[in-house]
Short mmCIF file of C-alpha atoms in Angstrom, two decimals:
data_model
loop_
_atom_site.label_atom_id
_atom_site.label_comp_id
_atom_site.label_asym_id
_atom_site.label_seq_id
_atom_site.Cartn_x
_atom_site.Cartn_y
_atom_site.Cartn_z
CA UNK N 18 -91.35 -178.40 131.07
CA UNK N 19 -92.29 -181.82 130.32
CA UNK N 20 -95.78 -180.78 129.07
CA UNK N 21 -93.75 -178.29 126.62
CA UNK N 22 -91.40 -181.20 125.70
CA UNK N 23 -94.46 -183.20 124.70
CA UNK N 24 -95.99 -180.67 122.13
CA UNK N 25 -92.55 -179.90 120.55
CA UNK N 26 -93.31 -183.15 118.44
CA UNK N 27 -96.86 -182.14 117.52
CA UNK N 28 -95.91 -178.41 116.68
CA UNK N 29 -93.65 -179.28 114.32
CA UNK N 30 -96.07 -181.81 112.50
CA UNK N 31 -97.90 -179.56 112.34
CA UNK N 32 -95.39 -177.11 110.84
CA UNK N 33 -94.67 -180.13 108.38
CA UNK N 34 -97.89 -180.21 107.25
CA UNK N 35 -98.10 -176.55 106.69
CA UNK N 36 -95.23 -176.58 104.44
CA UNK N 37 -97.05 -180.04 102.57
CA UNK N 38 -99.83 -177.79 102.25
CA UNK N 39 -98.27 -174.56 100.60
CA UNK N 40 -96.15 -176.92 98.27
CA UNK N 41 -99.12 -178.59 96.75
CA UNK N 42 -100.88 -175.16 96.67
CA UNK N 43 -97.69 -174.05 94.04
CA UNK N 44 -96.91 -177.27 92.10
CA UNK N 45 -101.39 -176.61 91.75
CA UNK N 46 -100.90 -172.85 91.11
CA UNK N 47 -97.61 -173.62 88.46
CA UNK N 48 -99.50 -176.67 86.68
CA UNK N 49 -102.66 -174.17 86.02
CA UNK N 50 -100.10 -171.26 84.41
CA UNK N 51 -99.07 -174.04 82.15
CA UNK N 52 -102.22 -174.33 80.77
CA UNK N 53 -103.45 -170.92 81.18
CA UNK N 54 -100.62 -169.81 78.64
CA UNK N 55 -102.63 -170.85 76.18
CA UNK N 56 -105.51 -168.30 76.61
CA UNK N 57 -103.08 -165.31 77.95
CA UNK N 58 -101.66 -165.22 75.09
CA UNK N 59 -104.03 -166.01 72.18
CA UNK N 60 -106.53 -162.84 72.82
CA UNK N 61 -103.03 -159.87 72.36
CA UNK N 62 -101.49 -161.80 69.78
CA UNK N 63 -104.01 -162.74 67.62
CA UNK N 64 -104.04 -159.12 65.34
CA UNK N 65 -100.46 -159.86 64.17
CA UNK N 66 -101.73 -163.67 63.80
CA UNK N 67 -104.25 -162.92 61.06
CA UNK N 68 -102.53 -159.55 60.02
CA UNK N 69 -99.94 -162.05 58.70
CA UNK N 70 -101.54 -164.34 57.36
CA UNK N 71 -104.00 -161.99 55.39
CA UNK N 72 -100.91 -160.49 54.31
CA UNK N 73 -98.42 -163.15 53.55
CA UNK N 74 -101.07 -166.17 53.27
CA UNK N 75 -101.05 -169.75 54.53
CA UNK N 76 -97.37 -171.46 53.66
CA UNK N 77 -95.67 -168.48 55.58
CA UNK N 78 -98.51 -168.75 58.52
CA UNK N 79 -98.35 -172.51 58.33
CA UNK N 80 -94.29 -172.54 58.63
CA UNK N 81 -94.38 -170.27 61.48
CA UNK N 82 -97.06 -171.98 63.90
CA UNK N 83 -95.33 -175.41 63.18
CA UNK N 84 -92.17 -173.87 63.53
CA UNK N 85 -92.73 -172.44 66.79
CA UNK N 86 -94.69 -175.26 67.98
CA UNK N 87 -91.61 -177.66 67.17
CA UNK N 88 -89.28 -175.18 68.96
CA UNK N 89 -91.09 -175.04 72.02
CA UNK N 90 -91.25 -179.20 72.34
CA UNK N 91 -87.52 -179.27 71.85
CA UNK N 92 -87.03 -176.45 74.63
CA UNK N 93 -89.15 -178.86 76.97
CA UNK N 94 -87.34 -181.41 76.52
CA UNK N 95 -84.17 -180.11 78.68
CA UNK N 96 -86.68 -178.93 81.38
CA UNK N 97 -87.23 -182.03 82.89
CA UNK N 98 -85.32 -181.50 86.32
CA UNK N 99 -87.38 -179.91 89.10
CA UNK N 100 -85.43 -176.57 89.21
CA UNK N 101 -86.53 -175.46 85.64
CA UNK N 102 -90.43 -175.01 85.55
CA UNK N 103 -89.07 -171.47 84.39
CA UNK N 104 -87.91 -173.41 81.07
CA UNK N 105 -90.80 -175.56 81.24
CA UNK N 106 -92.96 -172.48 81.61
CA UNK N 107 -91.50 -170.51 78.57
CA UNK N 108 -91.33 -173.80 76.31
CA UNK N 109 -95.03 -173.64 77.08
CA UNK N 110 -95.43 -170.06 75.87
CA UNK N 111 -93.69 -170.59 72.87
CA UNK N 112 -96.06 -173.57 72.05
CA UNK N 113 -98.87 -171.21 72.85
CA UNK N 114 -97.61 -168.59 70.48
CA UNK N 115 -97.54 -171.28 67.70
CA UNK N 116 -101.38 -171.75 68.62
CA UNK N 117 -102.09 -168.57 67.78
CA UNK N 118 -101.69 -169.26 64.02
CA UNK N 119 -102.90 -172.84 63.44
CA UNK N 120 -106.44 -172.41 64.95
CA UNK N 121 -107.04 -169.91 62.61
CA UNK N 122 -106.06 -171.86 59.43
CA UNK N 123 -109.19 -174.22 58.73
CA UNK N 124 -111.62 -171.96 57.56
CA UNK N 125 -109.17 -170.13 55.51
CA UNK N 126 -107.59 -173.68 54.01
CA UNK N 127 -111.11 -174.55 53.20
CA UNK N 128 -112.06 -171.45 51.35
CA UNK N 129 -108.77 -171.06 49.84
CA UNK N 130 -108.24 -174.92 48.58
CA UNK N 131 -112.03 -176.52 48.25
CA UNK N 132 -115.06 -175.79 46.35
CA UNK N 133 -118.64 -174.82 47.11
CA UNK N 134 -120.03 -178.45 48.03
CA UNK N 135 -116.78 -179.51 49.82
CA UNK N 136 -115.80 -176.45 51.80
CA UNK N 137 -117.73 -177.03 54.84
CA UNK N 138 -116.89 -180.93 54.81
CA UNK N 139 -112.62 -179.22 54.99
CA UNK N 140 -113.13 -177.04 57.62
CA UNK N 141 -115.14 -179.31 59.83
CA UNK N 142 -112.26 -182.15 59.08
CA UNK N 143 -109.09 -179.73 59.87
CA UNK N 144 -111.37 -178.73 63.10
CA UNK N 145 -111.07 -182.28 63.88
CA UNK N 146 -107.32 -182.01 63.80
CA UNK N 147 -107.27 -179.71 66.99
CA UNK N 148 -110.04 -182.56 68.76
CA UNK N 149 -107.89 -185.87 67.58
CA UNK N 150 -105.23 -184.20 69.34
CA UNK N 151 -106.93 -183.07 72.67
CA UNK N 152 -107.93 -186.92 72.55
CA UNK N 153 -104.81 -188.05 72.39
CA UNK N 154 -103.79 -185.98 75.19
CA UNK N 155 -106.60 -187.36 77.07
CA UNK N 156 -105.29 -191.12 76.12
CA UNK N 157 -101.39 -191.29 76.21
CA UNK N 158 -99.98 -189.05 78.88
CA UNK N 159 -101.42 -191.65 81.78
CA UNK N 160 -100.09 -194.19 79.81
CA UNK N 161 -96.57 -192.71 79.19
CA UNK N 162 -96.28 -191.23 82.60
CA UNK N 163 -97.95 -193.77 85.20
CA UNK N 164 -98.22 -192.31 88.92
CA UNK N 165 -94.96 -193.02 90.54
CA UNK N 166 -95.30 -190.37 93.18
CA UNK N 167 -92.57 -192.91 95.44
CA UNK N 168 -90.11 -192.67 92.32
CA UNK N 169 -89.12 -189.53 91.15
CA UNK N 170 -86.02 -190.33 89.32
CA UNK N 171 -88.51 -192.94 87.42
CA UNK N 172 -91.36 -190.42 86.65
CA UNK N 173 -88.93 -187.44 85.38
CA UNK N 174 -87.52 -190.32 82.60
CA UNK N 175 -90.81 -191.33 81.60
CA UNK N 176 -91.85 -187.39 81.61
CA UNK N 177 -88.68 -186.76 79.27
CA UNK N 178 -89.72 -190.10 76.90
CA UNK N 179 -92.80 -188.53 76.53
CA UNK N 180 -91.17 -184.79 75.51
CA UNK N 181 -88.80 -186.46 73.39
CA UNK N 182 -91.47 -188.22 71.24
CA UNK N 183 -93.29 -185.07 71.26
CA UNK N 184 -90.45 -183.46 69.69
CA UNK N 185 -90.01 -186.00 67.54
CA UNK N 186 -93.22 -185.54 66.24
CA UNK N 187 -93.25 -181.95 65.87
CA UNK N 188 -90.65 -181.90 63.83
CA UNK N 189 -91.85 -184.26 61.32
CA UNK N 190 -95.23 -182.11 61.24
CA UNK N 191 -92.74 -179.13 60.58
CA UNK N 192 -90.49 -180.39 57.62
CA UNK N 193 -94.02 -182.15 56.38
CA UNK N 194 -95.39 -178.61 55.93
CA UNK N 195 -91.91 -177.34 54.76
CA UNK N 196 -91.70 -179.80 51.78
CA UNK N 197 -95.57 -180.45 50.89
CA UNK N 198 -97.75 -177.16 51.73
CA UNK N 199 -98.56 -174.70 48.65
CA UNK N 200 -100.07 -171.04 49.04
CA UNK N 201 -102.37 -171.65 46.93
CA UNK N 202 -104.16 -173.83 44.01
CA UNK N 203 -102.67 -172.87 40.25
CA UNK N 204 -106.55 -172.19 39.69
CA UNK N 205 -109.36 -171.09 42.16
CA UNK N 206 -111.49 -173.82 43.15
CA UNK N 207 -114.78 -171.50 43.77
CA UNK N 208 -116.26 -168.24 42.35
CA UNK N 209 -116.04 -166.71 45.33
CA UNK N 210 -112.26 -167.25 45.26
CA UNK N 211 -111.89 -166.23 41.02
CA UNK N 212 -113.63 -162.79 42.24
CA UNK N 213 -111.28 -161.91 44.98
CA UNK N 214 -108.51 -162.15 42.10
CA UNK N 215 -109.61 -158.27 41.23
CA UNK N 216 -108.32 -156.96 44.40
CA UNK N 217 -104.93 -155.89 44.40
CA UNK N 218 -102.79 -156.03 47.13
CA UNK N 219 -102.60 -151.96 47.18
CA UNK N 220 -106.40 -151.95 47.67
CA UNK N 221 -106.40 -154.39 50.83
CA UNK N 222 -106.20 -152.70 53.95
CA UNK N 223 -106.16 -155.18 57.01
CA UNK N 224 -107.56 -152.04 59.90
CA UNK N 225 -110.36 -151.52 57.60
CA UNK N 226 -111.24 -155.00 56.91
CA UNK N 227 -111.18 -155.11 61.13
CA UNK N 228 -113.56 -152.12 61.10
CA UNK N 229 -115.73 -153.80 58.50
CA UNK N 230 -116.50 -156.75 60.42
CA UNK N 231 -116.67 -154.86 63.74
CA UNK N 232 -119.42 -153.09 62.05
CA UNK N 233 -121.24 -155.96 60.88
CA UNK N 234 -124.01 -156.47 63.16
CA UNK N 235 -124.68 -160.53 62.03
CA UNK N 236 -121.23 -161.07 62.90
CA UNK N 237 -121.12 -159.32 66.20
CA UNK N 238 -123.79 -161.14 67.28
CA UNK N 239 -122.39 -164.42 65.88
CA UNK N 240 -118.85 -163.60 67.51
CA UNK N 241 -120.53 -163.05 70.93
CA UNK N 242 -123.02 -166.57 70.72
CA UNK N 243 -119.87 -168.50 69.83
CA UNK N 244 -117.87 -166.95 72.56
CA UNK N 245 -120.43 -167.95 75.46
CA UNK N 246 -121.43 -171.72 73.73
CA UNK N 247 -117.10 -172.10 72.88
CA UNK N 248 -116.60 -171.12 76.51
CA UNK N 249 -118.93 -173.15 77.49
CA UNK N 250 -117.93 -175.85 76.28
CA UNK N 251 -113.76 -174.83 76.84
CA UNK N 252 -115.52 -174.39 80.66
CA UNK N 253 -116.86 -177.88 81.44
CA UNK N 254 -113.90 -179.93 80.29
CA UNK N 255 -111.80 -177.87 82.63
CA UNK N 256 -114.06 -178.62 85.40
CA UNK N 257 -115.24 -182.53 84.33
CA UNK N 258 -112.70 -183.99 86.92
CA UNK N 259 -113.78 -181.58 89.31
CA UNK N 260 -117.33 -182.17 88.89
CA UNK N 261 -117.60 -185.85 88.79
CA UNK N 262 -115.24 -186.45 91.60
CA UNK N 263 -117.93 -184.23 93.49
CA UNK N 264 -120.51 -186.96 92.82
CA UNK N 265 -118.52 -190.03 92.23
CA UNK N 266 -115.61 -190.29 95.03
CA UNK N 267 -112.37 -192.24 93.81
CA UNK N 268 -113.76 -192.07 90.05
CA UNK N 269 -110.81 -189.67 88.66
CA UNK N 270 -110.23 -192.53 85.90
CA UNK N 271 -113.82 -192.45 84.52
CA UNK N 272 -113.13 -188.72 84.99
CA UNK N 273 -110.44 -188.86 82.25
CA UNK N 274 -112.59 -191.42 79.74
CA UNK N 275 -115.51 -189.39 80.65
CA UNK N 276 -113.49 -186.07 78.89
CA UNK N 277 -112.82 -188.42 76.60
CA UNK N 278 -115.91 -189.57 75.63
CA UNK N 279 -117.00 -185.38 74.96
CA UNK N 280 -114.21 -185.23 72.85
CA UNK N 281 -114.52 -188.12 70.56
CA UNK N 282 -118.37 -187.54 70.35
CA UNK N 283 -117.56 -184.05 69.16
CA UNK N 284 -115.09 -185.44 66.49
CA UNK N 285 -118.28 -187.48 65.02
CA UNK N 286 -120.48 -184.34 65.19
CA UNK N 287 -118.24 -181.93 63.66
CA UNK N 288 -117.62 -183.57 60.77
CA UNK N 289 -121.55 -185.09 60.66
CA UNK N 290 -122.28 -180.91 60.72
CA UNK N 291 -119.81 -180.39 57.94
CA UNK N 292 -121.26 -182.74 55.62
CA UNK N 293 -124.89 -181.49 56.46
CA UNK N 294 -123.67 -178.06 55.93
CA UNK N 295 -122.05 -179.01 52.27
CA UNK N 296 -125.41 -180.55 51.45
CA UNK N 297 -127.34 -178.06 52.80
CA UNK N 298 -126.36 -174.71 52.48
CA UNK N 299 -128.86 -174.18 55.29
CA UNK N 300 -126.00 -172.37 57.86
CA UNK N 301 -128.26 -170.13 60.43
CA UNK N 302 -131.23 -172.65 60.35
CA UNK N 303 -128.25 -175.60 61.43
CA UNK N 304 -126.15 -173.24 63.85
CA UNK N 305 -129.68 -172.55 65.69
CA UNK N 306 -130.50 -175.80 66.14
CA UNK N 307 -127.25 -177.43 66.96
CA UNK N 308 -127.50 -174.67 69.76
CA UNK N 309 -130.53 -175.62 70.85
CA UNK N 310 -129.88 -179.00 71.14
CA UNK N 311 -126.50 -177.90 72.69
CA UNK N 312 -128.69 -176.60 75.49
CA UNK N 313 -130.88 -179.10 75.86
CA UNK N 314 -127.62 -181.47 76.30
CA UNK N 315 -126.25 -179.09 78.83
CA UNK N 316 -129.80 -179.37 80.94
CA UNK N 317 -130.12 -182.98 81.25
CA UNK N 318 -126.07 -183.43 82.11
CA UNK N 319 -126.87 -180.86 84.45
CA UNK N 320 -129.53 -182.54 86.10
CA UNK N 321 -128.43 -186.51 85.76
CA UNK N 322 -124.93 -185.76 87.35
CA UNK N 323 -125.75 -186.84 90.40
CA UNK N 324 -128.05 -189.79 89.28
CA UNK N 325 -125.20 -192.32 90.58
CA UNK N 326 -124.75 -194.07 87.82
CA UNK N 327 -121.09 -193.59 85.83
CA UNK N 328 -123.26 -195.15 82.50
CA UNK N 329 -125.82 -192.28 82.50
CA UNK N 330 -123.21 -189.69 82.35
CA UNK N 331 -121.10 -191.13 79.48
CA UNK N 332 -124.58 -190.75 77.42
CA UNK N 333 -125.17 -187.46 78.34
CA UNK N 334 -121.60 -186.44 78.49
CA UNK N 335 -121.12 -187.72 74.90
CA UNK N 336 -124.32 -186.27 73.45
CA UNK N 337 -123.08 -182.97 74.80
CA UNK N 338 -120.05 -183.44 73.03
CA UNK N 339 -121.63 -184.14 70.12
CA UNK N 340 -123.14 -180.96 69.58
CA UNK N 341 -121.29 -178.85 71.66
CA UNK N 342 -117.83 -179.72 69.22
CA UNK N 343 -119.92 -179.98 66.08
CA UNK N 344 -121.45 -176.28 66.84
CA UNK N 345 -117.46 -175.11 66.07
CA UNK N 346 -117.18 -175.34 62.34
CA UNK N 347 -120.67 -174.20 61.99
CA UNK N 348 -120.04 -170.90 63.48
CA UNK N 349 -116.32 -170.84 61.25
CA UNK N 350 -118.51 -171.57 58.10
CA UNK N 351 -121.82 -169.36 59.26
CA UNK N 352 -118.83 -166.27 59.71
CA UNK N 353 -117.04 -166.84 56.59
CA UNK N 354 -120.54 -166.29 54.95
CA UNK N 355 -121.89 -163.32 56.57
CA UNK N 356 -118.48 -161.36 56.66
CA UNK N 357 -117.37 -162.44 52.78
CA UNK N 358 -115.44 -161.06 51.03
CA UNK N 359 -113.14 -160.43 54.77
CA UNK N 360 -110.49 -162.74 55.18
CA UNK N 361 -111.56 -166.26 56.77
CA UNK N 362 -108.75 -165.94 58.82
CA UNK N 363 -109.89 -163.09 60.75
CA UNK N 364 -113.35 -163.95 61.35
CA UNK N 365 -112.64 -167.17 62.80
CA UNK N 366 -109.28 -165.64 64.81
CA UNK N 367 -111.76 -163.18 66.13
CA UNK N 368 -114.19 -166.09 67.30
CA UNK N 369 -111.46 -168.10 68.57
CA UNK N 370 -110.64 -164.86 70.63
CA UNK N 371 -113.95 -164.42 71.86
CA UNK N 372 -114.03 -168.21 72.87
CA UNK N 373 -111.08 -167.59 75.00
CA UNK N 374 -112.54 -164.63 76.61
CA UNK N 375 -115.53 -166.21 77.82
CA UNK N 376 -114.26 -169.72 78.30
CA UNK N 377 -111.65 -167.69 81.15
CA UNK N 378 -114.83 -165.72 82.89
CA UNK N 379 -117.00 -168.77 82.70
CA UNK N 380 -114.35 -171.21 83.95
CA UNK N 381 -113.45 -169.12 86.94
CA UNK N 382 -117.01 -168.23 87.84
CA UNK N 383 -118.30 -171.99 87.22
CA UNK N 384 -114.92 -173.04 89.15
CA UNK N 385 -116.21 -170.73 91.99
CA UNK N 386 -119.88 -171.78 92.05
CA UNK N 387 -119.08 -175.46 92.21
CA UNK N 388 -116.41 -175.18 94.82
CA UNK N 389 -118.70 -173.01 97.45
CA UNK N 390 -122.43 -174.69 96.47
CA UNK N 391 -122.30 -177.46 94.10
CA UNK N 392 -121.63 -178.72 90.43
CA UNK N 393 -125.48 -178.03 89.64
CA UNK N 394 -125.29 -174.48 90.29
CA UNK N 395 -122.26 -173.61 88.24
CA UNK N 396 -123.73 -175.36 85.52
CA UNK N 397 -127.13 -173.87 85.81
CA UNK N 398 -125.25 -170.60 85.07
CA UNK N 399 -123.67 -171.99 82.29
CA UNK N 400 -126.71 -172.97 80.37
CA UNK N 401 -128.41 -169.51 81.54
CA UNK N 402 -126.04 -167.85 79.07
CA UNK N 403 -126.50 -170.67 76.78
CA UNK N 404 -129.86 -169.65 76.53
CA UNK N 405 -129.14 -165.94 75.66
CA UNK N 406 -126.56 -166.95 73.02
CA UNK N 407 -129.90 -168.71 71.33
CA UNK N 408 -131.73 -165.78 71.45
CA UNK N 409 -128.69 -163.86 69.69
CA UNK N 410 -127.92 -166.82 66.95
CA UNK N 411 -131.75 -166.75 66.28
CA UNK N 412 -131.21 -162.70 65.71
CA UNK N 413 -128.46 -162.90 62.83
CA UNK N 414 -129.51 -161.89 59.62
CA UNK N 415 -129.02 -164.89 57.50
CA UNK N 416 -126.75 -163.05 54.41
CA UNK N 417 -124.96 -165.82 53.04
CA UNK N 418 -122.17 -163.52 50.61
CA UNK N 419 -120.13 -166.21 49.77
CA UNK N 420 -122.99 -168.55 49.00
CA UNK N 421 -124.70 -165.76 46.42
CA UNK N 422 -121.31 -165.65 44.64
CA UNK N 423 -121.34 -169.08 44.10
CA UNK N 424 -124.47 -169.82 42.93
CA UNK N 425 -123.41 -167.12 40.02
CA UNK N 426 -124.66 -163.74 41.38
CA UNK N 427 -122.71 -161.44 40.05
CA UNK N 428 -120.98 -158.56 42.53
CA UNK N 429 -118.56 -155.54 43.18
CA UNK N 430 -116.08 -156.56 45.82
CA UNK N 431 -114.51 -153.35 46.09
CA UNK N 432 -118.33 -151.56 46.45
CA UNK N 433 -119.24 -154.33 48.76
CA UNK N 434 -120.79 -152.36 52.15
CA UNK N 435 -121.29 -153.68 55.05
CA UNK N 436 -124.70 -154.15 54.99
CA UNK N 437 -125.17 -155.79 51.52
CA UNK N 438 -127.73 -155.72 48.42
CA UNK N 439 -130.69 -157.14 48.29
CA UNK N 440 -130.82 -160.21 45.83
CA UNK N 441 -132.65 -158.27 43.35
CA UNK N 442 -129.98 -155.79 43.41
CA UNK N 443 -127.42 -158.45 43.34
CA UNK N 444 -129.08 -159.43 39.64
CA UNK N 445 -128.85 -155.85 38.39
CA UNK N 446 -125.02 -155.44 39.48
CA UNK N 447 -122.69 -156.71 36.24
CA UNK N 448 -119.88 -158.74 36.21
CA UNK N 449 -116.48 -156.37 36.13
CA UNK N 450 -114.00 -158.51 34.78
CA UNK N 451 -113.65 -161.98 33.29
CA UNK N 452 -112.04 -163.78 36.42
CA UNK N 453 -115.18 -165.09 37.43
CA UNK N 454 -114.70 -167.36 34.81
CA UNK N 455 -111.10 -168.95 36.11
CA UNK N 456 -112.50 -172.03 38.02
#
């Protein structure tokens, strides 16, 4: 009996530690739905999402992302209180739903709003957007919400400071697009913009400007090389923490400025690729070699992770950033080009959807490698299939559309096939009206 009395004590540790155990496995399991809202819903919605704003253009797409994204902060802010991660949960879908529409307004603001030598230099810039705010999230939420596990009371105040300026934000962003966002410029800033003046709105058909690109082979092979280097890239920062913990025990702060460090590098190189681009013109020649540089980058962070030294990593870590983020409005610009006169909307909500796709199958696989061997062979994987996607990019007929209208080649947009004229033919085709001419 007194044997049995003596393990009563150590059972029910042990039962207490059980239930420690399952509760960090769901606050683990609820904190990854909160971010994996983001790619649920982006891949089904993202049809309506450029359906709309092919159809009704940017102000109403603009109004309706901000809008959204501004409701959603304002729901989060009354689910601070630990019985409403349900609220928390759909304020997080209706911020994710908001996604949907900004990340495919760059390429389309660009086209839409800048000329031939500017265009890629807008695109890259507004991509920057989306990475100054990832960075920010990387920089204030420690700051606003410091660890005090022993003070809950404490951390759910500092949690709801931190939704309320959110909020506060949000809203200005909203009634900034409200008051100062146009449709459009009185006058068309490129020819490629004066031409598509011709089409009416009876003669646009969004399903068979879907099939069009779908049966563009360039694109097809563009949209599946940006899906595995995107995921790639969505892949490691999801995994950083994880990774460098492995190697570096106690170092989840360098962690953080490490993630950082990726980000802000890839701010530099996206708009560095931009401006090249502008200059340039040179879009499949760039988007190869930023991917092979990409991979490169991805080969020696692979195999200096576990040099043990923190100072080695930032370099590598921010030279992979650098390319890695700058490859993004290179393959926006590179689709708007070989799928003109489609939408720019489209093509780049279609790459953003094949981003997502892969960035989920490589993050769970890479997840799984590195948790039952080691970092090394989940990102060996990784730049396996960065290797394929050079072998596709170096595959894609370079037929820059856009680029020929531009430069004053005259061309049908309504007898535009999929597989376009030669340049010679291009010469022989005569203007049809005199909108050309409207820049």
């Amino acid at each position: 009996m007194s044997e049995r009395g003596g393990d009563a004590p150590v059972l029910e540790v042990g039962k207490g530690n059980a239930r420690l155990e399952n509760l960090k496995a769901n606050a683990s399991s609820e904190i990854d739905w909160l971010s994996m809202t983001y790619m649920v819903t982006y891949v089904p919605l993202i049809f309506p999402a450029t359906w709309l704003l092919d159809t009704q253009g940017l102000l109403i797409t603009a109004l309706l992302g901000s809008g959204l994204n501004c409701l959603g902060a304002w729901i989060k802010c009354t689910s601070v209180q630990q019985n409403l991660y349900v609220v928390t949960l759909l304020a997080q879908v209706v911020c994710s739903i908001a996604q949907v529409f900004i990340l495919g307004l760059p390429s389309r603001i660009a086209s839409v709003w800048f000329g031939p030598k500017e265009v890629s230099t807008a695109c890259a810039v507004a991509v920057l957007g989306n990475q100054l705010g990832v960075a920010i999230g990387f920089l204030l939420p420690p700051v606003l919400v410091p660890n005090t596990a022993d003070d809950l009371d404490l951390m759910g105040h500092n949690i709801r400071t931190m939704f309320y300026g959110t909020a506060a934000v949000s809203t200005l962003l909203f009634i900034l697009t409200a008051l100062v966002f146009k449709k459009k410029p009185k006058y068309p800033p490129s020819q490629s913009q004066a031409v598509l003046l011709d089409v009416s709105p009876e003669d646009y058909s969004y399903k068979q400007s879907i099939i069009n690109l779908f049966r563009n082979v360039p694109f097809i092979l563009l949209l599946i090389s940006y899906g595995i280097m995107t995921g790639a890239f969505y892949s490691v920062s999801t995994l950083l923490n994880q990774m460098i913990v492995f190697h570096y025990k106690g170092e989840e702060l360098n962690a953080g400025r490490i993630g950082l460090t990726l980000v802000v590098a890839g701010m530099v190189g996206s708009v560095i690729c931009g401006l090249w681009l502008d200059h340039t013109k040179t879009y499949k020649q760039t988007t190869l070699v930023v991917y092979i540089l990409s991979f490169v980058g991805m080969v020696v962070f692979t195999f200096t992770l576990d040099c043990r030294h923190l100072i080695v990593v930032f370099l590598t870590g921010g030279v992979l950033g650098f390319f890695m983020t700058g490859y993004l409005p290179l393959g926006f610009e590179f689709a708007v080009e070989i799928t003109y006169p489609e939408s720019e909307g489209t093509s780049s909500g279609l790459l953003n959807a094949s981003a997502q796709i892969f960035g989920i199958i490589f993050t769970l696989i890479q997840g799984k490698l590195t948790t039952v061997y080691n970092p090394r062979a989940g990102n060996i994987f990784l730049f396996v299939w960065m290797f394929i996607g050079i072998i596709l990019t170096a595959l894609i007929k370079s037929d820059l559309r856009r680029h020929s209208v531009n430069s004053g080649i005259s061309i049908d947009i309504k007898s535009m096939s999929v597989d376009s004229p030669t340049e010679d033919e291009l010469n022989k085709t005569a203007p049809k009206s005199q909108s050309e001419l409207k820049i």
